Tab-separated table of C-alpha atoms in Angstrom:
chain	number	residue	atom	x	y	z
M	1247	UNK	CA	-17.810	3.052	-6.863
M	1248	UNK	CA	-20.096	2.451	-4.001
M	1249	UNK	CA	-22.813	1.202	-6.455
M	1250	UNK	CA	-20.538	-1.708	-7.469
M	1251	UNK	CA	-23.112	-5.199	-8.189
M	1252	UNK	CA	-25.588	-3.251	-5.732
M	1253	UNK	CA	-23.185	-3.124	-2.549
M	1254	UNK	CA	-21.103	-0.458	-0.594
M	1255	UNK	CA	-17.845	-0.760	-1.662
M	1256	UNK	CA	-15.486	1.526	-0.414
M	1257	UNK	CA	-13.225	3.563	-2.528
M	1258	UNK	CA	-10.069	3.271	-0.523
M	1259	UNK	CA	-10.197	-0.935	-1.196
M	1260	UNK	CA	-10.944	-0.355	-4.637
M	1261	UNK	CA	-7.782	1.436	-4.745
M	1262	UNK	CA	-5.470	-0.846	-2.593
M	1263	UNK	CA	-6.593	-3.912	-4.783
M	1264	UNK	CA	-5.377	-1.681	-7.821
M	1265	UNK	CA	-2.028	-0.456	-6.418
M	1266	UNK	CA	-0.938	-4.161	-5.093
M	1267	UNK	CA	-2.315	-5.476	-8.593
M	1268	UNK	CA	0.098	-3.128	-10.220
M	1269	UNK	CA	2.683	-4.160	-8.420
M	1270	UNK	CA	2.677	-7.822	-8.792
M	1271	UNK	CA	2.533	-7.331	-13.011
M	1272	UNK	CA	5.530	-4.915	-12.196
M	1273	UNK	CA	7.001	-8.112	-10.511
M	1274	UNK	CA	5.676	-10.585	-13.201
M	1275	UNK	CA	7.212	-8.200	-15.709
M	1276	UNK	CA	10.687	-8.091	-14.204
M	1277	UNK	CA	10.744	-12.329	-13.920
M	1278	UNK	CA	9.517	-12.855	-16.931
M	1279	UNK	CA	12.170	-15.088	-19.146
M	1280	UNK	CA	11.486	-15.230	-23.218
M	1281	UNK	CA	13.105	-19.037	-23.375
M	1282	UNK	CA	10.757	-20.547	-21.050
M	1283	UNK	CA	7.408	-17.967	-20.969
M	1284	UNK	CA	5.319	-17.384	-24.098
M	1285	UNK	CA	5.565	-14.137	-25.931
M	1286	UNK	CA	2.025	-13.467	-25.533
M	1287	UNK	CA	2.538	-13.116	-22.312
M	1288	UNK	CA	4.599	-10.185	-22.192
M	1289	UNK	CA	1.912	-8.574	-24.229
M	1290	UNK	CA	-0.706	-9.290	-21.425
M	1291	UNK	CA	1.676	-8.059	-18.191
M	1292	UNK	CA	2.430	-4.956	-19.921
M	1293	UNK	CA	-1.414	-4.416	-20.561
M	1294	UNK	CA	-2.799	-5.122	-17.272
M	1295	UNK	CA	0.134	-2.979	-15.728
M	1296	UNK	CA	-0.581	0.087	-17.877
M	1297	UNK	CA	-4.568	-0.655	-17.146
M	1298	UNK	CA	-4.064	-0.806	-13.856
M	1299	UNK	CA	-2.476	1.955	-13.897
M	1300	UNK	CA	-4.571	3.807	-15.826
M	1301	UNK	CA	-7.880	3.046	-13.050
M	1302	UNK	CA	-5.513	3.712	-9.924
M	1303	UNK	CA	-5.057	7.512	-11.293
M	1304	UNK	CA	-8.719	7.798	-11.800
M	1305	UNK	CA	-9.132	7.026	-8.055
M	1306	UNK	CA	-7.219	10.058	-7.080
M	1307	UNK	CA	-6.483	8.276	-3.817
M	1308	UNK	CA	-3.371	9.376	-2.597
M	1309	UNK	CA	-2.726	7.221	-0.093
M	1310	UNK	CA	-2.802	3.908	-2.805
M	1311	UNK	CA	-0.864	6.065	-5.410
M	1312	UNK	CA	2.013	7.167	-3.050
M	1313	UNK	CA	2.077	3.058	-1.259
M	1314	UNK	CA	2.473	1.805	-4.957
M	1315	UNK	CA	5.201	3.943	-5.643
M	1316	UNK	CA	7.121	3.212	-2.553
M	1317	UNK	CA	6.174	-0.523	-2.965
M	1318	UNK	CA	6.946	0.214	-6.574
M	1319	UNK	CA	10.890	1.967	-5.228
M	1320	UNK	CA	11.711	-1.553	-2.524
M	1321	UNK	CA	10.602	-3.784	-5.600
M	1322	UNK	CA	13.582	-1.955	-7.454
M	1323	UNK	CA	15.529	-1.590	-5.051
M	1324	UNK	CA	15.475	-5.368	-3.133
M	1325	UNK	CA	15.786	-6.659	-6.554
M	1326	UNK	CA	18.156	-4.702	-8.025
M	1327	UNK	CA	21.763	-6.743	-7.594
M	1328	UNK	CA	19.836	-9.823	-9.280
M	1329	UNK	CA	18.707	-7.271	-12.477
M	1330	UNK	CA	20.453	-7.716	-15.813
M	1331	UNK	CA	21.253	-4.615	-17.366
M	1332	UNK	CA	18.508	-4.447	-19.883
M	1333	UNK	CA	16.299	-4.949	-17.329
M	1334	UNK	CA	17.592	-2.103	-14.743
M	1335	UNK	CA	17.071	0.074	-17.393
M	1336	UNK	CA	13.891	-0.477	-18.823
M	1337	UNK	CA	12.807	-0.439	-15.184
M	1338	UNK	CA	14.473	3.366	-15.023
M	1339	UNK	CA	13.043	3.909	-18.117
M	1340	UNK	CA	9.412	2.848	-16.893
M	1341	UNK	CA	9.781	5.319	-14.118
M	1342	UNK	CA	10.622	8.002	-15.797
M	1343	UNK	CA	8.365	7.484	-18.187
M	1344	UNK	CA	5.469	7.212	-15.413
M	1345	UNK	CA	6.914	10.971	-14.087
M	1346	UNK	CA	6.919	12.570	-17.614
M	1347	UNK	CA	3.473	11.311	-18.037
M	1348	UNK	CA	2.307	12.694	-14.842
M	1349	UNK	CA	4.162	16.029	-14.998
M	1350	UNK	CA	3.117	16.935	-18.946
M	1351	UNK	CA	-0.495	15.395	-18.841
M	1352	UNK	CA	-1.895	15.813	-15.428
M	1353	UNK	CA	-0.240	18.907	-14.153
M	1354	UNK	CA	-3.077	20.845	-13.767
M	1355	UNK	CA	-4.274	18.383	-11.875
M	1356	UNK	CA	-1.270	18.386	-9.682
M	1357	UNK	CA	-1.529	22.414	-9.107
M	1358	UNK	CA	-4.962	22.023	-8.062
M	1359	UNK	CA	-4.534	19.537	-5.455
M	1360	UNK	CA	-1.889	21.255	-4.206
M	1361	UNK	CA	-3.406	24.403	-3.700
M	1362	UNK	CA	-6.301	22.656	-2.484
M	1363	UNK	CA	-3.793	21.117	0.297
M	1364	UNK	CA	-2.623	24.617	1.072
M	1365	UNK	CA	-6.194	25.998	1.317
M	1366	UNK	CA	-7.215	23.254	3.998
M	1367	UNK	CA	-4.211	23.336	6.383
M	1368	UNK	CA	-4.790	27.036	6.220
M	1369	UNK	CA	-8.519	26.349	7.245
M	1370	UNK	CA	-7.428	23.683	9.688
M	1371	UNK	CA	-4.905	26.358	11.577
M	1372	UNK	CA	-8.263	28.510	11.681
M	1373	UNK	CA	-10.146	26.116	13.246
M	1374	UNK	CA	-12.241	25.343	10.542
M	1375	UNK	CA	-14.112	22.346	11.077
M	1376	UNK	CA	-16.008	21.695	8.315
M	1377	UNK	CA	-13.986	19.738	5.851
M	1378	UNK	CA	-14.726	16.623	4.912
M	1379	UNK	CA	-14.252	13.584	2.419
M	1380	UNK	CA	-11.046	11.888	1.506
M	1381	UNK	CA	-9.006	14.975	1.556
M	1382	UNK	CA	-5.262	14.476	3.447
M	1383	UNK	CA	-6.031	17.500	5.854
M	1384	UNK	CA	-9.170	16.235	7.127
M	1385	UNK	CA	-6.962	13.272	8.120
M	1386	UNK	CA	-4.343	14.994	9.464
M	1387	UNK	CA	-7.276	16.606	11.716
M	1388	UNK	CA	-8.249	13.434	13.035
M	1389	UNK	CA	-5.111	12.180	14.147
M	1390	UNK	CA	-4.906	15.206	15.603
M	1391	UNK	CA	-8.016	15.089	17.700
M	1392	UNK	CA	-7.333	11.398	18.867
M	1393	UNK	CA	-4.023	12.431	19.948
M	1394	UNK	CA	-5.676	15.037	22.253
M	1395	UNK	CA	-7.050	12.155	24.138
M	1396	UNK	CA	-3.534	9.655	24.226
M	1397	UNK	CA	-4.028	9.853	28.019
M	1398	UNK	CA	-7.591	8.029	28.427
M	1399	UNK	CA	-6.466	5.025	25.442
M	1400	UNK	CA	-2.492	5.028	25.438
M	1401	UNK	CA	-1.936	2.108	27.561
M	1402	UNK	CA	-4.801	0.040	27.989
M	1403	UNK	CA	-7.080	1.411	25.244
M	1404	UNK	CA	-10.962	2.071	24.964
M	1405	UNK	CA	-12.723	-1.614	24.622
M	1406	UNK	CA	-16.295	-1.702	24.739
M	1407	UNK	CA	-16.375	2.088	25.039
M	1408	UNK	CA	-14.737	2.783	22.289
M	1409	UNK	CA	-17.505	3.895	19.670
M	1410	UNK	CA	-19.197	6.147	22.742
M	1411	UNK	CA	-15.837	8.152	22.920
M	1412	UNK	CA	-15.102	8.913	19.927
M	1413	UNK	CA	-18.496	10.063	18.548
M	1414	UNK	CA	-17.686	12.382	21.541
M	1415	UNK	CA	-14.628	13.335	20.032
M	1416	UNK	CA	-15.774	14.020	16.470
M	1417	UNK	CA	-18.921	15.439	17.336
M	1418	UNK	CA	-17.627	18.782	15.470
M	1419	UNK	CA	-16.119	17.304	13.117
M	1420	UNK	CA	-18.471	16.609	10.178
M	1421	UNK	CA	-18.775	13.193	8.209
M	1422	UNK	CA	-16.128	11.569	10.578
M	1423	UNK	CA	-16.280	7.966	12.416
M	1424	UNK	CA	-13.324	6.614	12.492
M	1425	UNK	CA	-9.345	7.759	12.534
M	1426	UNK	CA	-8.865	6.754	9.150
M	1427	UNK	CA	-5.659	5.039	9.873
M	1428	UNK	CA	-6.277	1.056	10.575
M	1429	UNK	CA	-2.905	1.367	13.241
M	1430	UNK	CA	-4.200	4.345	15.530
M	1431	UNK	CA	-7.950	2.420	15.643
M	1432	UNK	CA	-6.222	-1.000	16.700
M	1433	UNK	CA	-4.598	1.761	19.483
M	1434	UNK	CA	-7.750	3.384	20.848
M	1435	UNK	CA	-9.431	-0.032	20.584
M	1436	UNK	CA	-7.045	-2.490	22.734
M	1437	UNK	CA	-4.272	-0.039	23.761
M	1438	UNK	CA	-0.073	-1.016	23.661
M	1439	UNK	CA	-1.181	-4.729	23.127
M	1440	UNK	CA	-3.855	-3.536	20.214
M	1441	UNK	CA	-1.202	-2.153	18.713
M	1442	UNK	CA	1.378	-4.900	19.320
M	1443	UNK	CA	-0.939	-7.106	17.778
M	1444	UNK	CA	-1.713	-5.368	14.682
M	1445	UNK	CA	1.897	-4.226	14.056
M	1446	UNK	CA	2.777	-8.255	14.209
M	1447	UNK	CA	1.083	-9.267	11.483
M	1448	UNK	CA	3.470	-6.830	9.207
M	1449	UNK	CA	6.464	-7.773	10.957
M	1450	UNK	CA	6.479	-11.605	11.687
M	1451	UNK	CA	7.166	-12.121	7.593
M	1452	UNK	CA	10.174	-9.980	8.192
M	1453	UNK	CA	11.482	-11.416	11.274
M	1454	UNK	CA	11.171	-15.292	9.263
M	1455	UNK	CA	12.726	-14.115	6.492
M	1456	UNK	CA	15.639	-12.540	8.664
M	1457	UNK	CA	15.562	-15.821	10.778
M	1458	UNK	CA	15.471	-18.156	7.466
M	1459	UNK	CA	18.386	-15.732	5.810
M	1460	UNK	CA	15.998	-15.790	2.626
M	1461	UNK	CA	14.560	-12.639	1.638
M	1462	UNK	CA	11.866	-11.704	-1.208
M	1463	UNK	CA	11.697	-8.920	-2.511
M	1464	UNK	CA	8.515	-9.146	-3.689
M	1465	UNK	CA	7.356	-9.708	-0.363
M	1466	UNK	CA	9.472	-6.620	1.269
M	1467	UNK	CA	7.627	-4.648	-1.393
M	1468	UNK	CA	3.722	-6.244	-0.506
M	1469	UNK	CA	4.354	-5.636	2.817
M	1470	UNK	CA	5.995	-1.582	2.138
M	1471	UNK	CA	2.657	-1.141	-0.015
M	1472	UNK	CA	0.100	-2.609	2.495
M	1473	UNK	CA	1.895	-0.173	5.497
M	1474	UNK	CA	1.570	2.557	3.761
M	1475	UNK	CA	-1.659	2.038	2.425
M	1476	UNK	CA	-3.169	0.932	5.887
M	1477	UNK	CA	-1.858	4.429	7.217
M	1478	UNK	CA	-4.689	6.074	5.407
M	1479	UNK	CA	-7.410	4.921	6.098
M	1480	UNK	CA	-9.017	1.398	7.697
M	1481	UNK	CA	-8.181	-1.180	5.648
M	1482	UNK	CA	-7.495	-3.493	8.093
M	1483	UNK	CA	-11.344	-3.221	9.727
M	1484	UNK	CA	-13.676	-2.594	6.537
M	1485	UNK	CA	-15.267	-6.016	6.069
M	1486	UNK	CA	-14.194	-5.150	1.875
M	1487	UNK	CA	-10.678	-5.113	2.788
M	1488	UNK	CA	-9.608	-6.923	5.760
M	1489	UNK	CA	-9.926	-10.427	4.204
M	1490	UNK	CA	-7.751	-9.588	1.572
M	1491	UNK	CA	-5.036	-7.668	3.751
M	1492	UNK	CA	-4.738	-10.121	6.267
M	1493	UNK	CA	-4.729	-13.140	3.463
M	1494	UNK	CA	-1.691	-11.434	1.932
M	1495	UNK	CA	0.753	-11.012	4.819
M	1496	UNK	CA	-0.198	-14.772	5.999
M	1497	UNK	CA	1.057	-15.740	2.355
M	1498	UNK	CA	3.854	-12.991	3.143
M	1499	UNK	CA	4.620	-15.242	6.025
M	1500	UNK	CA	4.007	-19.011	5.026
M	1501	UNK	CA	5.492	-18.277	1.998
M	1502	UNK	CA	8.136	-15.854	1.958
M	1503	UNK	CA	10.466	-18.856	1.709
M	1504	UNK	CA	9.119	-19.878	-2.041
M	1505	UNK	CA	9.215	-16.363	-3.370
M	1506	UNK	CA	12.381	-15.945	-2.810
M	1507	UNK	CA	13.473	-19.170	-4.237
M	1508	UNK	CA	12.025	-17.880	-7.287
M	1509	UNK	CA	13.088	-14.833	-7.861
M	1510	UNK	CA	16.329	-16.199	-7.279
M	1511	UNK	CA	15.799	-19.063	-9.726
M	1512	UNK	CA	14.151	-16.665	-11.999
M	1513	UNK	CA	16.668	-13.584	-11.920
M	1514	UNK	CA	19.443	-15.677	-11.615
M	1515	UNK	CA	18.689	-17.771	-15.068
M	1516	UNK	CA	17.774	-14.367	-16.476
M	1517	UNK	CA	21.280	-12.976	-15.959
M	1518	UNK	CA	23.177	-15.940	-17.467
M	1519	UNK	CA	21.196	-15.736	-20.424
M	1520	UNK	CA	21.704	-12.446	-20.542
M	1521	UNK	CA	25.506	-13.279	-19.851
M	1522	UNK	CA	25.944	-15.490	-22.985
């Protein structure tokens, strides 16, 4: 992964790109009309979805699996008065599918890493210091340990001092440099305002689409993914991913207004055909 054409490419990117790829063949799938699209390519949405898929599991990064399947749930949901029939439930049928598949094939898997998760808050409540990687407690320890310290960024946050303080701070915990959440960085970096200004960028598509009284819910369910995503680790800051995260909400914003027309235009030709 880190390898990838001779670079250091994180794997938490690498996993964002997948889940927000997903979604938008998800979306492609649920637009797509047979009068006026070719057949073909029904046969290529349905491939990249289950491919993508396919590489997002292998990731094993939480974080991108659980913000596709809540961007996955608002897609649904946003969209699901506009939905013909056939298409409400072959999207039920998808996700139940997608459950079956992880319950009967991976739930070993599932077992482990939850016993795994029990075994590390247990350490954690010790005091054990020592865990590392990508692991949700070692997260969870992190935001714990920058919370300790709300007094000295709360307000006005760190600046310039930042990276001096918090190799203080993690200096027994192993392997860390950063909060792995790209919100509570933005905090300890420029305070309230750091945070204000971070938090806009996911919120000014919302407040134009409220203003404009033209919602998408395609771009409800970018937005939902990217959140939940950025909660995890530092999207928003890795020079991999911040480009592409911050190029996505400013089409969230300039364009909210087109996506909606067309899933409107779309859905709504879909259920009069479906009608007749």
């Amino acid at each position: 992964n880190m390898g990838f054409w001779g670079g250091y490419f994180y794997l938490e990117p690498q996993a964002c790109y997948l889940a927000i790829s997903a979604l938008l063949s998800v979306f492609l799938l649920l637009t797509f009309n047979r009068e006026q699209d070719r057949k073909w390519r029904l046969v290529v949405y349905s491939i990249m979805l289950l491919c993508l898929l396919f590489f997002l599991s292998l990731t094993v990064t939480k974080g991108a699996i659980i913000a596709f399947v809540l961007g996955f749930l608002t897609l649904g949901i946003c969209s699901w008065k506009m939905l013909s029939w056939y298409r409400k439930w072959l999207l039920i049928g998808f996700a139940c599918l997608g459950i079956g598949v992880g319950i009967f094939s991976l739930s070993g898997v599932f077992s482990a890493r939850y016993n795994d998760f029990k075994s590390e808050l247990l350490k954690i409540t010790q005091g054990d210091v020592s865990l590392g990687g990508g692991t949700t407690s070692f997260r969870l320890m992190l935001w714990k340990e920058n919370f300790k310290h709300i007094d000295e960024f709360g307000i006005w946050g760190l600046g310039v001092y930042k990276k001096t303080c918090t190799e203080e701070w993690y200096k027994n915990t192993p392997g860390a440099n950063n909060a792995h959440n790209s919100f509570i960085e933005y905090w300890v970096s420029g305070g309230i305002l750091g945070l204000c200004f971070i938090f806009y960028y996911f919120l000014a598509p919302i407040f134009r689409m409220r203003k404009q009284n033209s919602w998408s819910a395609l771009v409800v369910a970018i937005i939902v993914t990217l959140f939940v995503a950025n909660n995890s680790c530092v999207l928003i800051i890795l020079v991999d991913s911040a480009p592409f995260v911050i190029l996505l909400l400013e089409l969230c914003f300039l364009y909210a207004v087109k996506f909606s027309e067309f899933e409107k235009s779309s859905l709504t030709k879909l259920q009069i055909d479906n009608e007749r």
